[in-house]
Amino acid sequence: AQSVTQLGSHVSVSEGALVLLRCNYSSSVPPYLFWYVQYPNQGLQLLLKYTTGATLVKGINGFEAEFKKSETSFHLTKPSAHMSDAAEYFCAVSFQGAQKLVFGQGTRLTINP
Amino acid sequence: DAGVTQSPTHLIKTRGQHVTLRCSPISGHKSVSWYQQVLGQGPQFIFQYYEKEERGRGNFPDRFSARQFPNYSSELNVNALLLGDSALYLCASSLATDTNTGELFFGEGSRLTVL
């Protein structure tokens, strides 16, 4: 069975500081990995995804994530936080041929001025 | 172009009632998925429909049902509502049926409160 664990339900950083949101997964087959962002009262928007190929994936809004198979991790980073990055972030896992995503519980990112 | 649209946006029901939630996918998308997001948790998969056929079902009781219409819009029905059904119900559409080839585009959700 697949599962996703997001370490830290709430992360707070200062504007301009590094953002690091942690995600670890469990999968018995090669995983596909995703990060979604959810702004208040909105649906989820895809930030980036890893399916095959390069393990460092760049997404929208300056975010990137690195797939580390040995650590079963897919942490999300952004070098310099902006106030507009405040939102809920969800890591998700799937695999080839699957019809569904399995989501983590989410991490709420707060940006301090 | 219009994104995924869901209706109603908010609704309040009492225990034992039933509810119908509606979703219109992005034009050209033939796959619709439904997710339940309980407050403070990540979304959980309920159903996926592709070309009007059920292609996947999550671990939800038979009180939950769905269907997809010829125009690819979809309905999610929940019978005999329980307090625990209170959640944000998200609809997502995609071009493809599986997640490695098709990005999911989510609507803003229908927030259901059961009293």
Tab-separated table of C-alpha atoms in Angstrom:
chain	number	residue	atom	x	y	z
A	1	ALA	CA	0.000	0.000	0.000
A	2	GLN	CA	1.136	3.505	-0.709
A	3	SER	CA	1.307	6.239	1.901
A	4	VAL	CA	2.679	9.732	2.318
A	5	THR	CA	3.991	11.396	5.450
A	6	GLN	CA	4.494	15.125	5.624
A	7	LEU	CA	6.689	16.098	8.551
A	8	GLY	CA	5.336	19.184	10.237
A	9	SER	CA	1.724	20.207	9.946
A	10	HIS	CA	2.739	23.835	10.258
A	11	VAL	CA	5.915	25.551	9.047
A	12	SER	CA	6.673	29.217	9.617
A	13	VAL	CA	9.487	31.115	7.891
A	14	SER	CA	10.460	34.733	7.436
A	15	GLU	CA	10.040	36.492	4.120
A	16	GLY	CA	13.194	35.923	2.066
A	17	ALA	CA	14.206	32.794	3.992
A	18	LEU	CA	14.546	29.268	2.636
A	19	VAL	CA	11.381	27.210	2.484
A	20	LEU	CA	11.726	23.463	3.141
A	21	LEU	CA	8.660	21.247	3.308
A	22	ARG	CA	9.334	17.582	3.982
A	23	CYS	CA	7.642	14.599	2.370
A	24	ASN	CA	8.407	10.903	2.740
A	25	TYR	CA	6.550	8.172	0.915
A	26	SER	CA	6.023	4.455	1.054
A	27	SER	CA	5.455	2.566	-2.182
A	28	SER	CA	6.023	-1.015	-3.292
A	29	VAL	CA	6.390	0.033	-6.939
A	30	PRO	CA	8.222	2.956	-8.581
A	31	PRO	CA	6.313	6.018	-7.475
A	32	TYR	CA	5.109	9.110	-9.203
A	33	LEU	CA	5.331	12.079	-6.837
A	34	PHE	CA	3.489	15.364	-6.764
A	35	TRP	CA	3.274	18.596	-4.809
A	36	TYR	CA	0.025	20.555	-4.817
A	37	VAL	CA	-0.735	23.940	-3.260
A	38	GLN	CA	-4.092	25.019	-1.871
A	39	TYR	CA	-4.828	28.670	-1.227
A	40	PRO	CA	-7.718	29.574	1.126
A	41	ASN	CA	-11.118	28.763	-0.315
A	42	GLN	CA	-9.617	27.388	-3.501
A	43	GLY	CA	-8.983	24.008	-5.048
A	44	LEU	CA	-5.603	22.359	-5.417
A	45	GLN	CA	-3.063	23.522	-7.983
A	46	LEU	CA	-0.175	21.379	-9.220
A	47	LEU	CA	3.234	22.829	-8.310
A	48	LEU	CA	5.406	20.090	-9.786
A	49	LYS	CA	5.607	16.367	-10.405
A	50	TYR	CA	8.169	13.616	-10.770
A	51	THR	CA	7.422	10.648	-13.001
A	52	THR	CA	10.702	9.515	-14.588
A	53	GLY	CA	14.038	11.014	-15.586
A	54	ALA	CA	15.793	13.849	-13.804
A	55	THR	CA	15.353	13.599	-10.062
A	56	LEU	CA	15.469	17.369	-9.506
A	57	VAL	CA	12.165	18.779	-10.636
A	58	LYS	CA	11.423	22.460	-11.100
A	59	GLY	CA	7.911	23.767	-10.726
A	60	ILE	CA	5.959	26.970	-10.773
A	61	ASN	CA	6.538	29.994	-8.547
A	62	GLY	CA	10.223	29.140	-7.987
A	63	PHE	CA	9.624	25.837	-6.195
A	64	GLU	CA	11.610	22.681	-6.804
A	65	ALA	CA	11.789	19.195	-5.341
A	66	GLU	CA	14.285	16.356	-5.467
A	67	PHE	CA	13.357	12.690	-5.630
A	68	LYS	CA	15.727	10.674	-3.416
A	69	LYS	CA	14.954	6.984	-3.787
A	70	SER	CA	17.411	5.901	-1.077
A	71	GLU	CA	15.698	8.178	1.430
A	72	THR	CA	12.158	7.675	0.026
A	73	SER	CA	11.811	11.448	0.107
A	74	PHE	CA	10.512	14.216	-2.124
A	75	HIS	CA	11.110	17.427	-0.184
A	76	LEU	CA	9.895	20.755	-1.561
A	77	THR	CA	12.151	23.812	-1.449
A	78	LYS	CA	12.200	27.451	-2.458
A	79	PRO	CA	15.299	29.595	-1.928
A	80	SER	CA	13.495	32.768	-0.900
A	81	ALA	CA	10.000	32.854	0.571
A	82	HIS	CA	7.465	35.430	-0.535
A	83	MET	CA	4.357	36.512	1.314
A	84	SER	CA	2.244	35.087	-1.512
A	85	ASP	CA	3.607	31.591	-0.751
A	86	ALA	CA	1.441	31.353	2.374
A	87	ALA	CA	-0.862	28.380	1.724
A	88	GLU	CA	-1.421	24.690	2.442
A	89	TYR	CA	0.928	22.309	0.627
A	90	PHE	CA	0.170	18.674	-0.107
A	91	CYS	CA	2.528	15.931	-1.188
A	92	ALA	CA	0.970	13.038	-3.103
A	93	VAL	CA	2.050	9.704	-4.540
A	94	SER	CA	0.775	7.519	-7.343
A	95	PHE	CA	2.143	4.944	-9.768
A	96	GLN	CA	1.866	3.972	-13.428
A	97	GLY	CA	-1.633	3.095	-14.507
A	98	ALA	CA	-3.200	4.375	-11.316
A	99	GLN	CA	-6.388	6.315	-11.257
A	100	LYS	CA	-5.839	8.042	-7.944
A	101	LEU	CA	-3.492	10.152	-5.890
A	102	VAL	CA	-2.704	9.355	-2.259
A	103	PHE	CA	-2.189	12.612	-0.377
A	104	GLY	CA	-0.315	13.479	2.767
A	105	GLN	CA	-2.034	15.400	5.529
A	106	GLY	CA	-0.678	18.723	4.378
A	107	THR	CA	1.670	21.391	5.692
A	108	ARG	CA	0.448	24.910	6.347
A	109	LEU	CA	3.137	27.416	5.387
A	110	THR	CA	3.093	30.794	7.114
A	111	ILE	CA	5.353	33.643	5.985
A	112	ASN	CA	6.375	36.220	8.564
A	113	PRO	CA	7.124	39.769	7.373
B	1	ASP	CA	-11.255	28.989	-20.728
B	2	ALA	CA	-13.380	27.922	-17.788
B	3	GLY	CA	-11.783	25.668	-15.220
B	4	VAL	CA	-13.469	22.890	-13.305
B	5	THR	CA	-16.737	24.182	-11.890
B	6	GLN	CA	-18.569	22.697	-8.937
B	7	SER	CA	-21.972	23.366	-7.442
B	8	PRO	CA	-23.174	24.164	-4.922
B	9	THR	CA	-20.225	25.842	-3.237
B	10	HIS	CA	-21.680	25.504	0.251
B	11	LEU	CA	-24.562	23.514	1.652
B	12	ILE	CA	-25.939	22.419	4.986
B	13	LYS	CA	-27.808	19.157	5.494
B	14	THR	CA	-29.068	17.194	8.469
B	15	ARG	CA	-28.244	13.622	9.385
B	16	GLY	CA	-30.076	11.053	7.298
B	17	GLN	CA	-30.631	13.337	4.324
B	18	HIS	CA	-29.038	12.839	0.939
B	19	VAL	CA	-26.986	15.232	-1.148
B	20	THR	CA	-26.065	15.608	-4.812
B	21	LEU	CA	-22.927	17.478	-5.810
B	22	ARG	CA	-22.225	18.469	-9.386
B	23	CYS	CA	-19.074	18.956	-11.394
B	24	SER	CA	-18.349	20.252	-14.885
B	25	PRO	CA	-14.881	19.355	-16.173
B	26	ILE	CA	-12.627	21.469	-18.313
B	27	SER	CA	-13.735	21.355	-21.927
B	28	GLY	CA	-12.171	18.356	-23.655
B	29	HIS	CA	-11.419	16.482	-20.434
B	30	LYS	CA	-13.018	13.056	-20.312
B	31	SER	CA	-11.887	11.968	-16.848
B	32	VAL	CA	-13.486	13.170	-13.620
B	33	SER	CA	-12.363	12.243	-10.122
B	34	TRP	CA	-13.914	12.978	-6.743
B	35	TYR	CA	-12.008	13.511	-3.496
B	36	GLN	CA	-13.157	14.120	0.076
B	37	GLN	CA	-11.121	16.540	2.184
B	38	VAL	CA	-11.973	16.511	5.872
B	39	LEU	CA	-10.829	19.573	7.798
B	40	GLY	CA	-7.158	19.310	8.670
B	41	GLN	CA	-6.483	16.335	6.409
B	42	GLY	CA	-5.398	15.681	2.868
B	43	PRO	CA	-7.895	14.786	0.151
B	44	GLN	CA	-9.010	11.149	-0.050
B	45	PHE	CA	-9.945	9.484	-3.321
B	46	ILE	CA	-13.598	8.519	-3.738
B	47	PHE	CA	-14.198	7.775	-7.435
B	48	GLN	CA	-12.788	8.173	-10.906
B	49	TYR	CA	-14.865	8.098	-14.081
B	50	TYR	CA	-13.508	8.001	-17.622
B	51	GLU	CA	-15.698	7.975	-20.694
B	52	LYS	CA	-18.732	7.504	-18.475
B	53	GLU	CA	-17.389	4.328	-16.873
B	54	GLU	CA	-16.194	3.905	-13.303
B	55	ARG	CA	-12.441	3.287	-13.409
B	56	GLY	CA	-11.584	3.463	-9.731
B	57	ARG	CA	-13.223	3.513	-6.342
B	58	GLY	CA	-11.769	4.419	-2.969
B	59	ASN	CA	-12.538	2.965	0.435
B	60	PHE	CA	-15.925	4.585	0.932
B	61	PRO	CA	-19.239	2.954	1.877
B	62	ASP	CA	-21.984	2.213	-0.619
B	63	ARG	CA	-23.800	5.348	0.555
B	64	PHE	CA	-21.460	7.134	-1.844
B	65	SER	CA	-22.214	6.837	-5.550
B	66	ALA	CA	-21.411	8.789	-8.667
B	67	ARG	CA	-22.052	8.901	-12.347
B	68	GLN	CA	-20.742	10.647	-15.434
B	69	PHE	CA	-22.974	11.999	-18.162
B	70	PRO	CA	-22.482	12.021	-21.967
B	71	ASN	CA	-21.176	15.611	-21.752
B	72	TYR	CA	-18.584	14.344	-19.210
B	73	SER	CA	-20.069	16.276	-16.294
B	74	SER	CA	-20.470	14.263	-13.123
B	75	GLU	CA	-22.575	13.935	-10.007
B	76	LEU	CA	-21.583	12.647	-6.596
B	77	ASN	CA	-24.427	11.362	-4.454
B	78	VAL	CA	-24.268	10.639	-0.748
B	79	ASN	CA	-27.200	8.971	1.007
B	80	ALA	CA	-28.061	8.710	4.692
B	81	LEU	CA	-25.696	11.509	5.645
B	82	LEU	CA	-23.616	11.170	8.795
B	83	LEU	CA	-21.911	13.903	10.787
B	84	GLY	CA	-18.597	12.508	9.578
B	85	ASP	CA	-19.510	13.258	5.972
B	86	SER	CA	-18.930	16.948	6.669
B	87	ALA	CA	-16.063	17.872	4.392
B	88	LEU	CA	-14.911	19.713	1.306
B	89	TYR	CA	-15.696	17.612	-1.760
B	90	LEU	CA	-13.299	18.235	-4.588
B	91	CYS	CA	-13.802	17.378	-8.217
B	92	ALA	CA	-10.848	17.081	-10.576
B	93	SER	CA	-10.713	16.595	-14.308
B	94	SER	CA	-7.973	15.416	-16.623
B	95	LEU	CA	-7.374	14.420	-20.212
B	96	ALA	CA	-6.058	10.984	-19.350
B	97	THR	CA	-7.237	8.196	-17.139
B	98	ASP	CA	-4.049	7.565	-15.233
B	99	THR	CA	-2.056	9.895	-13.083
B	100	ASN	CA	1.318	9.634	-14.759
B	101	THR	CA	0.137	11.060	-18.033
B	102	GLY	CA	-2.657	13.367	-16.951
B	103	GLU	CA	-2.436	16.360	-14.669
B	104	LEU	CA	-5.430	16.712	-12.373
B	105	PHE	CA	-7.164	20.095	-12.446
B	106	PHE	CA	-9.195	20.701	-9.302
B	107	GLY	CA	-12.312	22.746	-8.782
B	108	GLU	CA	-12.807	24.931	-5.717
B	109	GLY	CA	-14.950	22.320	-4.049
B	110	SER	CA	-18.348	21.952	-2.435
B	111	ARG	CA	-18.277	22.424	1.311
B	112	LEU	CA	-20.831	20.144	2.963
B	113	THR	CA	-21.841	20.586	6.580
B	114	VAL	CA	-23.968	17.882	8.182
B	115	LEU	CA	-25.799	18.855	11.380
